[in-house]
Short mmCIF file of C-alpha atoms in Angstrom, two decimals:
data_model
loop_
_atom_site.label_atom_id
_atom_site.label_comp_id
_atom_site.label_asym_id
_atom_site.label_seq_id
_atom_site.Cartn_x
_atom_site.Cartn_y
_atom_site.Cartn_z
CA MET A 153 -98.90 -162.23 -71.44
CA PRO A 154 -95.59 -160.34 -71.97
CA HIS A 155 -94.50 -157.71 -69.53
CA GLY A 156 -92.36 -154.57 -69.60
CA LYS A 157 -91.43 -152.93 -72.85
CA GLN A 158 -92.29 -156.09 -74.81
CA HIS A 159 -95.79 -155.59 -73.45
CA TYR A 160 -96.28 -152.52 -75.54
CA LYS A 161 -94.27 -153.48 -78.62
CA TRP A 162 -97.17 -154.66 -80.67
CA MET A 163 -98.79 -151.16 -80.37
CA THR A 164 -96.25 -149.86 -83.03
CA THR A 165 -98.67 -151.60 -85.48
CA LEU A 166 -101.21 -148.81 -84.62
CA VAL A 167 -98.90 -146.27 -86.27
CA PRO A 168 -99.22 -147.39 -89.88
CA ILE A 169 -102.86 -148.40 -89.37
CA SER A 170 -103.64 -144.91 -88.14
CA ALA A 171 -101.54 -143.38 -90.93
CA ILE A 172 -103.74 -145.01 -93.54
CA SER A 173 -107.01 -143.99 -91.83
CA GLY A 174 -105.86 -140.41 -91.17
CA GLY A 175 -104.25 -140.06 -94.56
CA LEU A 176 -107.41 -141.20 -96.33
CA GLY A 177 -109.40 -138.77 -94.24
CA ILE A 178 -107.45 -135.81 -95.80
CA PHE A 179 -107.00 -137.39 -99.22
CA ILE A 180 -110.60 -138.26 -99.92
CA PRO A 181 -111.83 -134.55 -100.15
CA LEU A 182 -108.76 -133.69 -102.29
CA TYR A 183 -109.40 -136.74 -104.51
CA ILE A 184 -113.05 -135.78 -104.96
CA ILE A 185 -112.11 -132.27 -105.86
CA TYR A 186 -109.51 -133.59 -108.34
CA LEU A 187 -112.31 -135.60 -109.99
CA ASN A 188 -114.32 -132.33 -110.37
CA GLY A 189 -116.55 -133.03 -107.35
CA ASN A 190 -117.44 -130.40 -104.85
CA VAL A 191 -118.08 -129.98 -101.11
CA PHE A 192 -121.54 -131.48 -101.46
CA ASP A 193 -119.85 -134.70 -102.78
CA VAL A 194 -117.39 -134.69 -99.91
CA GLY A 195 -120.28 -134.46 -97.46
CA ILE A 196 -121.85 -137.54 -99.05
CA ALA A 197 -118.62 -139.46 -98.87
CA PHE A 198 -118.09 -138.69 -95.17
CA ALA A 199 -121.74 -139.40 -94.36
CA LEU A 200 -121.66 -142.82 -96.21
CA TYR A 201 -118.40 -143.69 -94.38
CA ASN A 202 -119.95 -143.06 -90.98
CA LEU A 203 -123.28 -144.68 -91.87
CA VAL A 204 -121.64 -147.87 -93.10
CA SER A 205 -119.30 -148.20 -90.15
CA ILE A 206 -122.29 -148.56 -87.75
CA PRO A 207 -123.72 -151.96 -88.99
CA SER A 208 -120.25 -153.28 -89.81
CA SER A 209 -119.18 -152.60 -86.27
CA ILE A 210 -121.96 -154.70 -84.96
CA ILE A 211 -120.96 -157.62 -87.19
CA TRP A 212 -117.22 -157.45 -86.55
CA GLY A 213 -117.69 -156.92 -82.82
CA ARG A 214 -119.81 -160.08 -82.57
CA LEU A 215 -117.47 -162.09 -84.73
CA THR A 216 -114.38 -161.08 -82.74
CA ASP A 217 -116.10 -161.93 -79.42
CA ASN A 218 -117.34 -165.35 -80.67
CA TYR A 219 -114.08 -166.38 -82.39
CA LYS A 220 -112.02 -165.28 -79.41
CA LYS A 221 -108.89 -164.45 -81.33
CA ASN A 222 -107.58 -161.07 -82.28
CA LYS A 223 -104.87 -161.51 -84.88
CA PRO A 224 -106.95 -163.02 -87.71
CA PHE A 225 -109.30 -160.05 -87.69
CA ILE A 226 -106.44 -157.53 -87.79
CA MET A 227 -104.64 -159.41 -90.56
CA LEU A 228 -107.88 -159.73 -92.55
CA SER A 229 -108.51 -156.00 -92.22
CA LEU A 230 -105.01 -155.11 -93.35
CA LEU A 231 -105.00 -157.58 -96.26
CA LEU A 232 -108.36 -156.37 -97.61
CA THR A 233 -107.22 -152.73 -97.38
CA LEU A 234 -104.76 -153.38 -100.18
CA PRO A 235 -107.36 -153.99 -102.98
CA VAL A 236 -109.39 -151.02 -101.73
CA LEU A 237 -106.38 -148.69 -102.10
CA LEU A 238 -105.64 -150.14 -105.47
CA GLY A 239 -109.30 -149.60 -106.46
CA PHE A 240 -108.92 -145.81 -105.90
CA ILE A 241 -106.00 -145.91 -108.36
CA LEU A 242 -107.36 -148.24 -111.03
CA PHE A 243 -111.12 -147.26 -111.06
CA GLN A 244 -111.15 -143.54 -110.93
CA GLY A 245 -114.54 -141.77 -110.65
CA LEU A 246 -116.71 -139.88 -108.27
CA TYR A 247 -119.11 -142.71 -107.52
CA ASN A 248 -116.25 -145.18 -107.25
CA SER A 249 -114.75 -143.00 -104.53
CA TYR A 250 -118.01 -143.37 -102.57
CA ILE A 251 -117.90 -147.12 -103.03
CA TYR A 252 -114.26 -147.59 -101.99
CA TYR A 253 -114.32 -145.27 -99.10
CA SER A 254 -117.50 -147.05 -97.72
CA LEU A 255 -115.66 -150.40 -98.28
CA TYR A 256 -112.77 -149.05 -96.32
CA ALA A 257 -115.10 -148.25 -93.42
CA VAL A 258 -116.26 -151.86 -93.43
CA ILE A 259 -112.72 -153.24 -93.66
CA ALA A 260 -111.24 -150.90 -91.06
CA THR A 261 -113.85 -151.86 -88.42
CA ALA A 262 -112.87 -155.52 -88.85
CA ALA A 263 -109.65 -154.82 -86.92
CA SER A 264 -110.96 -152.36 -84.39
CA PRO A 265 -112.60 -154.68 -81.74
CA ALA A 266 -109.52 -156.90 -81.73
CA ILE A 267 -107.16 -153.91 -81.43
CA ASN A 268 -109.09 -152.51 -78.48
CA ILE A 269 -109.08 -155.82 -76.65
CA LEU A 270 -105.32 -155.84 -77.14
CA VAL A 271 -105.08 -152.28 -75.80
CA MET A 272 -107.04 -153.25 -72.73
CA GLY A 273 -104.46 -155.95 -72.14
CA THR A 274 -101.69 -153.34 -72.05
CA LYS A 275 -103.43 -151.32 -69.42
CA ARG A 276 -100.93 -150.77 -66.60
CA SER A 277 -102.08 -147.63 -64.89
CA ARG A 278 -105.52 -147.19 -63.22
CA SER A 279 -105.58 -143.56 -64.38
CA LEU A 280 -108.10 -143.46 -67.18
CA PRO A 281 -107.02 -140.11 -68.70
CA ARG A 282 -103.42 -141.24 -68.93
CA TYR A 283 -104.46 -144.61 -70.29
CA PHE A 284 -106.48 -143.03 -73.12
CA SER A 285 -103.70 -140.53 -73.76
CA ARG A 286 -101.11 -143.28 -74.49
CA TYR A 287 -103.48 -144.93 -76.91
CA ALA A 288 -104.18 -141.63 -78.63
CA ILE A 289 -100.51 -140.82 -79.00
CA PHE A 290 -99.77 -144.02 -80.97
CA ASN A 291 -102.63 -143.13 -83.33
CA LEU A 292 -101.65 -139.47 -83.70
CA ILE A 293 -98.02 -140.48 -84.51
CA GLY A 294 -99.58 -142.40 -87.40
CA SER A 295 -101.49 -139.37 -88.54
CA ILE A 296 -98.43 -137.17 -88.29
CA THR A 297 -96.56 -139.75 -90.40
CA ALA A 298 -99.36 -139.75 -93.05
CA PHE A 299 -99.48 -135.94 -93.13
CA GLY A 300 -95.71 -135.65 -93.40
CA PHE A 301 -95.77 -137.78 -96.58
CA GLY A 302 -98.69 -135.72 -97.75
CA ILE A 303 -96.61 -132.47 -97.70
CA LEU A 304 -94.55 -134.04 -100.50
CA THR A 305 -97.59 -134.82 -102.66
CA SER A 306 -98.25 -132.88 -105.83
CA GLU A 307 -101.60 -131.84 -107.24
CA LYS A 308 -100.51 -132.98 -110.67
CA ASN A 309 -100.36 -136.61 -109.57
CA PRO A 310 -102.24 -137.13 -106.30
CA PHE A 311 -102.15 -141.02 -106.83
CA ILE A 312 -98.64 -141.03 -105.61
CA TYR A 313 -100.04 -140.52 -102.16
CA LEU A 314 -102.08 -143.71 -102.52
CA TYR A 315 -98.90 -145.61 -103.33
CA ILE A 316 -97.46 -144.31 -100.13
CA LEU A 317 -100.48 -145.53 -98.22
CA LEU A 318 -100.07 -148.86 -99.95
CA GLY A 319 -96.47 -149.01 -98.65
CA LEU A 320 -97.62 -148.18 -95.11
CA ASN A 321 -100.24 -150.90 -95.36
CA VAL A 322 -97.57 -153.41 -96.25
CA ILE A 323 -95.56 -152.32 -93.17
CA ALA A 324 -98.69 -152.68 -91.04
CA ILE A 325 -99.14 -156.20 -92.33
CA LEU A 326 -95.54 -157.25 -91.53
CA LEU A 327 -95.81 -155.58 -88.02
CA ALA A 328 -99.06 -157.25 -87.23
CA TYR A 329 -97.83 -160.65 -88.41
CA PHE A 330 -94.59 -160.57 -86.38
CA LEU A 331 -95.60 -158.54 -83.28
CA ILE A 332 -99.22 -159.54 -82.54
CA LYS A 333 -99.70 -162.89 -80.77
CA ASP A 334 -102.22 -165.30 -82.18
CA GLU A 335 -103.72 -166.36 -78.86
CA ARG A 336 -106.47 -164.51 -76.95
CA LEU A 337 -105.15 -162.32 -74.23
CA ASP A 338 -105.58 -163.87 -70.79
CA LEU A 339 -108.13 -161.27 -69.70
CA PRO A 340 -110.88 -162.52 -67.41
CA GLU A 341 -114.36 -162.62 -69.04
CA ASN A 342 -115.42 -159.46 -67.17
CA GLU A 343 -112.46 -157.62 -68.51
CA ILE A 344 -113.33 -158.72 -72.14
CA LYS A 345 -116.83 -157.34 -71.52
CA LYS A 346 -115.22 -154.14 -70.18
CA ALA A 347 -113.17 -153.92 -73.33
CA ASN A 348 -116.31 -154.33 -75.51
CA GLY A 349 -117.84 -151.48 -73.59
CA ILE A 350 -114.81 -149.21 -73.83
CA PHE A 351 -114.20 -149.54 -77.56
CA PRO A 352 -115.84 -146.18 -78.47
CA LEU A 353 -113.99 -144.34 -75.72
CA LEU A 354 -110.70 -145.33 -77.25
CA ASN A 355 -111.63 -144.55 -80.74
CA THR A 356 -113.22 -141.19 -80.23
CA LEU A 357 -109.70 -140.07 -79.19
CA THR A 358 -108.54 -140.54 -82.80
CA SER A 359 -109.62 -140.04 -86.38
CA LEU A 360 -110.40 -143.71 -86.67
CA PRO A 361 -114.07 -144.89 -87.13
CA ASN A 362 -116.28 -145.15 -83.99
CA ILE A 363 -116.14 -148.87 -84.20
CA PHE A 364 -118.21 -150.76 -81.67
CA VAL A 365 -121.91 -150.50 -81.33
CA GLY A 366 -123.87 -153.14 -79.37
CA SER A 367 -126.23 -155.23 -81.36
CA SER A 368 -129.14 -153.77 -79.41
CA MET A 369 -128.14 -150.22 -80.10
CA ILE A 370 -131.58 -149.09 -81.36
CA LYS A 371 -133.27 -150.57 -78.29
CA ARG A 372 -130.75 -148.90 -76.01
CA VAL A 373 -131.35 -145.55 -77.48
CA HIS A 374 -135.11 -146.03 -77.18
CA ASN A 375 -134.79 -147.14 -73.46
CA ALA A 376 -132.39 -144.29 -72.84
CA ILE A 377 -134.92 -141.73 -73.95
CA LEU A 378 -137.61 -143.23 -71.85
CA ASN A 379 -135.53 -143.45 -68.62
CA VAL A 380 -135.99 -139.97 -67.17
CA GLU A 381 -134.13 -140.91 -63.99
CA LYS A 382 -130.85 -140.79 -65.88
CA LYS A 383 -131.34 -137.22 -66.94
CA ARG A 384 -127.73 -136.10 -66.18
CA ILE A 385 -126.27 -138.82 -68.33
CA TYR A 386 -128.42 -138.04 -71.27
CA GLN A 387 -127.76 -134.33 -71.02
CA LEU A 388 -124.03 -135.12 -71.16
CA LEU A 389 -124.75 -137.30 -74.20
CA GLY A 390 -126.70 -134.44 -75.76
CA ALA A 391 -123.79 -132.08 -75.19
CA ILE A 392 -121.47 -134.58 -76.84
CA VAL A 393 -123.80 -134.97 -79.81
CA LEU A 394 -123.98 -131.20 -80.30
CA PHE A 395 -120.28 -130.89 -80.27
CA ASN A 396 -119.92 -133.78 -82.72
CA ILE A 397 -122.32 -132.13 -85.15
CA GLY A 398 -120.32 -128.90 -84.97
CA TYR A 399 -117.12 -130.95 -85.56
CA TYR A 400 -118.51 -132.58 -88.73
CA LEU A 401 -119.99 -129.41 -89.93
CA PHE A 402 -116.62 -127.78 -89.83
CA ASN A 403 -114.25 -130.58 -90.78
CA THR A 404 -116.36 -131.91 -93.73
CA SER A 405 -116.12 -128.52 -95.48
CA TYR A 406 -112.72 -127.44 -94.20
CA ILE A 407 -110.49 -129.02 -96.80
CA PRO A 408 -112.57 -128.01 -99.77
CA TYR A 409 -112.58 -124.53 -98.20
CA LEU A 410 -108.83 -124.47 -98.05
CA LYS A 411 -108.57 -125.80 -101.67
CA ILE A 412 -111.02 -123.26 -103.08
CA TYR A 413 -108.95 -120.43 -101.63
CA GLY A 414 -105.92 -121.64 -103.47
CA LEU A 415 -103.89 -123.69 -100.98
CA SER A 416 -101.70 -126.57 -102.38
CA TYR A 417 -101.80 -130.14 -101.16
CA SER A 418 -98.60 -129.49 -99.33
CA SER A 419 -100.08 -126.59 -97.38
CA ILE A 420 -103.29 -128.51 -96.59
CA PHE A 421 -101.33 -131.47 -95.18
CA THR A 422 -99.09 -128.98 -93.23
CA ILE A 423 -102.19 -127.51 -91.53
CA ASN A 424 -103.42 -130.96 -90.59
CA LEU A 425 -100.00 -131.90 -89.43
CA VAL A 426 -99.94 -128.97 -86.97
CA ASN A 427 -103.36 -129.96 -85.80
CA SER A 428 -102.20 -133.48 -84.88
CA ILE A 429 -99.09 -132.14 -83.22
CA ALA A 430 -101.26 -129.85 -81.13
CA GLN A 431 -103.36 -132.86 -80.10
CA ILE A 432 -100.36 -135.04 -79.24
CA ALA A 433 -98.92 -132.25 -77.16
CA ILE A 434 -102.13 -132.25 -74.95
CA PHE A 435 -101.92 -136.03 -74.45
CA ILE A 436 -98.22 -135.89 -73.57
CA TYR A 437 -98.95 -133.15 -71.07
CA ILE A 438 -101.74 -135.27 -69.51
CA ILE A 439 -99.38 -138.26 -69.13
CA LYS A 440 -96.72 -136.13 -67.49
CA ILE A 441 -98.71 -134.09 -65.05
CA LYS A 442 -98.93 -135.49 -61.48
CA GLY A 443 -101.94 -133.63 -60.17
CA GLY A 444 -105.65 -134.39 -60.84
CA MET A 445 -107.58 -132.93 -63.79
CA HIS A 446 -110.74 -130.97 -63.42
CA LEU A 447 -112.62 -132.46 -66.31
CA ASN A 448 -115.62 -130.16 -66.12
CA LYS A 449 -113.32 -127.13 -66.51
CA LEU A 450 -111.42 -128.83 -69.36
CA TYR A 451 -114.74 -129.48 -71.24
CA THR A 452 -115.77 -125.81 -70.90
CA GLN A 453 -112.31 -124.61 -72.14
CA SER A 454 -112.51 -126.92 -75.08
CA ILE A 455 -115.79 -125.24 -76.21
CA PHE A 456 -114.21 -121.79 -76.04
CA TYR A 457 -111.01 -122.86 -77.87
CA ARG A 458 -112.80 -124.88 -80.52
CA SER A 459 -115.19 -121.98 -81.25
CA SER A 460 -112.28 -119.61 -81.43
CA GLY A 461 -110.51 -121.90 -83.93
CA TYR A 462 -113.59 -121.91 -86.09
CA ALA A 463 -113.89 -118.12 -85.96
CA ILE A 464 -110.26 -117.57 -86.93
CA ALA A 465 -110.76 -119.83 -89.91
CA ILE A 466 -113.67 -117.52 -91.06
CA LEU A 467 -111.57 -114.40 -90.53
CA ALA A 468 -108.75 -115.86 -92.63
CA VAL A 469 -110.47 -114.83 -95.85
CA PHE A 470 -110.16 -111.19 -94.79
CA VAL A 471 -106.41 -111.41 -94.61
CA PRO A 472 -105.61 -113.05 -97.95
CA GLY A 473 -101.83 -112.49 -97.72
CA PHE A 474 -101.85 -114.49 -94.47
CA PHE A 475 -104.52 -117.00 -95.28
CA PHE A 476 -102.21 -119.98 -94.85
CA ALA A 477 -100.64 -118.67 -91.62
CA THR A 478 -104.05 -117.79 -90.19
CA ASN A 479 -105.31 -121.29 -90.85
CA ILE A 480 -102.27 -122.76 -89.24
CA ILE A 481 -103.14 -120.85 -86.02
CA SER A 482 -106.86 -121.74 -86.45
CA TYR A 483 -106.42 -125.49 -86.88
CA MET A 484 -103.66 -125.60 -84.13
CA ILE A 485 -106.17 -124.11 -81.66
CA ALA A 486 -108.89 -126.40 -82.88
CA GLY A 487 -106.54 -129.36 -82.37
CA PHE A 488 -105.74 -128.38 -78.77
CA ALA A 489 -109.55 -128.09 -78.22
CA TYR A 490 -110.50 -131.34 -79.80
CA ALA A 491 -107.98 -133.29 -77.70
CA ILE A 492 -109.18 -131.70 -74.53
CA TRP A 493 -112.87 -132.23 -75.44
CA ASN A 494 -112.27 -135.87 -76.42
CA LEU A 495 -110.47 -136.63 -73.22
CA SER A 496 -112.79 -134.81 -70.84
CA SER A 497 -116.11 -135.95 -72.41
CA SER A 498 -114.97 -139.54 -72.75
CA VAL A 499 -113.64 -139.90 -69.15
CA LEU A 500 -116.58 -137.97 -67.67
CA LEU A 501 -119.10 -140.20 -69.35
CA TYR A 502 -117.22 -143.46 -68.46
CA ASP A 503 -116.83 -142.21 -64.93
CA ILE A 504 -120.53 -141.52 -64.59
CA VAL A 505 -121.66 -144.87 -66.01
CA ARG A 506 -118.85 -146.96 -64.58
CA GLY A 507 -120.08 -150.36 -63.50
CA SER A 508 -122.34 -153.03 -64.82
CA LYS A 509 -124.23 -150.69 -67.18
CA ALA A 510 -121.10 -149.09 -68.77
CA GLY A 511 -121.50 -151.09 -71.93
CA TYR A 512 -125.19 -150.18 -72.13
CA TYR A 513 -124.57 -146.39 -72.03
CA VAL A 514 -121.48 -146.61 -74.23
CA GLY A 515 -123.59 -148.37 -76.80
CA VAL A 516 -126.12 -145.51 -76.68
CA TRP A 517 -123.23 -143.02 -76.92
CA THR A 518 -121.66 -144.63 -79.92
CA GLY A 519 -124.96 -144.86 -81.82
CA LEU A 520 -125.56 -141.16 -81.16
CA LEU A 521 -122.02 -140.32 -82.33
CA GLY A 522 -122.55 -142.22 -85.55
CA GLY A 523 -125.88 -140.59 -86.19
CA SER A 524 -124.59 -137.13 -85.48
CA ALA A 525 -121.57 -137.62 -87.76
CA VAL A 526 -123.82 -138.59 -90.67
CA PHE A 527 -126.11 -135.57 -90.00
CA GLY A 528 -123.20 -133.12 -89.61
CA ALA A 529 -121.44 -134.31 -92.77
CA LEU A 530 -124.59 -134.16 -94.94
CA LEU A 531 -125.60 -130.73 -93.45
CA SER A 532 -122.11 -129.33 -93.99
CA GLY A 533 -122.16 -130.32 -97.69
CA VAL A 534 -125.57 -128.74 -98.24
CA LEU A 535 -124.86 -125.51 -96.43
CA SER A 536 -121.47 -124.95 -98.02
CA THR A 537 -122.86 -125.73 -101.52
CA TYR A 538 -126.04 -123.70 -101.43
CA ILE A 539 -125.21 -120.92 -98.93
CA SER A 540 -121.52 -120.42 -98.10
CA TYR A 541 -118.54 -121.84 -96.16
CA THR A 542 -118.88 -118.90 -93.73
CA ALA A 543 -122.45 -119.86 -92.95
CA THR A 544 -121.34 -123.46 -92.33
CA PHE A 545 -118.59 -122.50 -89.92
CA LEU A 546 -120.87 -120.03 -88.08
CA ILE A 547 -123.43 -122.71 -87.52
CA ALA A 548 -120.66 -125.11 -86.42
CA ILE A 549 -119.79 -122.40 -83.77
CA VAL A 550 -123.44 -122.30 -82.71
CA PHE A 551 -123.61 -126.07 -82.24
CA THR A 552 -120.43 -126.00 -80.27
CA ILE A 553 -121.57 -123.22 -78.00
CA PHE A 554 -124.90 -124.94 -77.35
CA SER A 555 -122.87 -128.01 -76.41
CA GLY A 556 -121.11 -125.96 -73.77
CA LEU A 557 -124.35 -124.40 -72.44
CA LEU A 558 -126.04 -127.83 -72.14
CA PHE A 559 -122.99 -129.20 -70.39
CA ALA A 560 -122.70 -126.31 -67.95
CA LYS A 561 -126.36 -126.67 -66.98
CA ASN A 562 -125.78 -129.95 -65.13
CA PHE A 563 -121.97 -130.12 -64.67
CA ASN A 564 -121.09 -126.81 -62.99
CA HIS A 565 -119.28 -128.53 -60.13
CA LYS A 566 -115.66 -129.74 -60.56
CA THR A 567 -115.08 -133.34 -61.26
CA LYS A 568 -111.45 -134.19 -60.49
CA ILE A 569 -109.94 -137.38 -61.99
CA LYS A 570 -106.49 -138.57 -61.11
#
């Protein structure tokens, strides 16, 4: 296995891969609205995406583990992304957008287990927060790249953006082909198992799919509910689920909300760019600080800041002359909060379940994340369509606050991680 700077060189491949994923996450709502769809249709698209990613993750995770090579799965994923992106361009239509975005979920998860095994092979520091932060930064650089190109996109011809994503996909193929080694990393078997268990931890730090669920996920969830001795773990899982529902309630409706109030593609991509920059600033800070982090305090702070970000987005409609500027502030605060929450919740959970049953609990966690994402996206579409965006965002705040209350009930002491 290579060492030094060469050891991390392959990780540049994550930048265009994340750019495609992050770019599509913003483009899909705009694309659906362009096709005369509404926020309800956006909710369906996001729900299908998350729903499809769960079984596909099981399949690709098993295949990757059995085949014992990483590069073929990454190359397959990138090559199959090309016809999916072309499909959006050539076969326009609302229902086709559901099909192709769901297909992308299946294809994206093909690469994820292999990528995470490679990331495990680059682990140098024993500091879990800093380790996750480095991974997140590569992915956020990809999102920033995608949003930067999005600023140049016009409403009159949104398909130009898909051509940009096609170009980024070609770059990803070339980088993967030349920089990723074809052999399995020389990780011991127990490290491979650890990588399998840690997949969701890595991916919840980004906008990428939550990509690995153990094949016995349903059994795990059932057993978890029955095991009352692990109450503290499940209450943390409950807090995470509540936050995730609030996250999808807000984010599913947010872009249609911005569009209905007259913001251009350029402005919408700018708001999302600021959000990613805010997140990357948090992760850079975490890498640089020398002292330990009080994760319980960080989780509680994230609840306050995320709720504040949602509230500012609601208030933006009352200052129409500053609607764009207000939402810049709103989503920047939300970005800070999401990065802090992702880091604190992920590391807290992994620290609690560290050991032989880590994969078991992470499997439960990932299943709950997927289910709550589907529920939050669908509920968001229904509420915003039949009641109002304000009601959707207020309910997102309620879920977020309940997450903080449930967390504080059993995690009121300080947990310090170096």
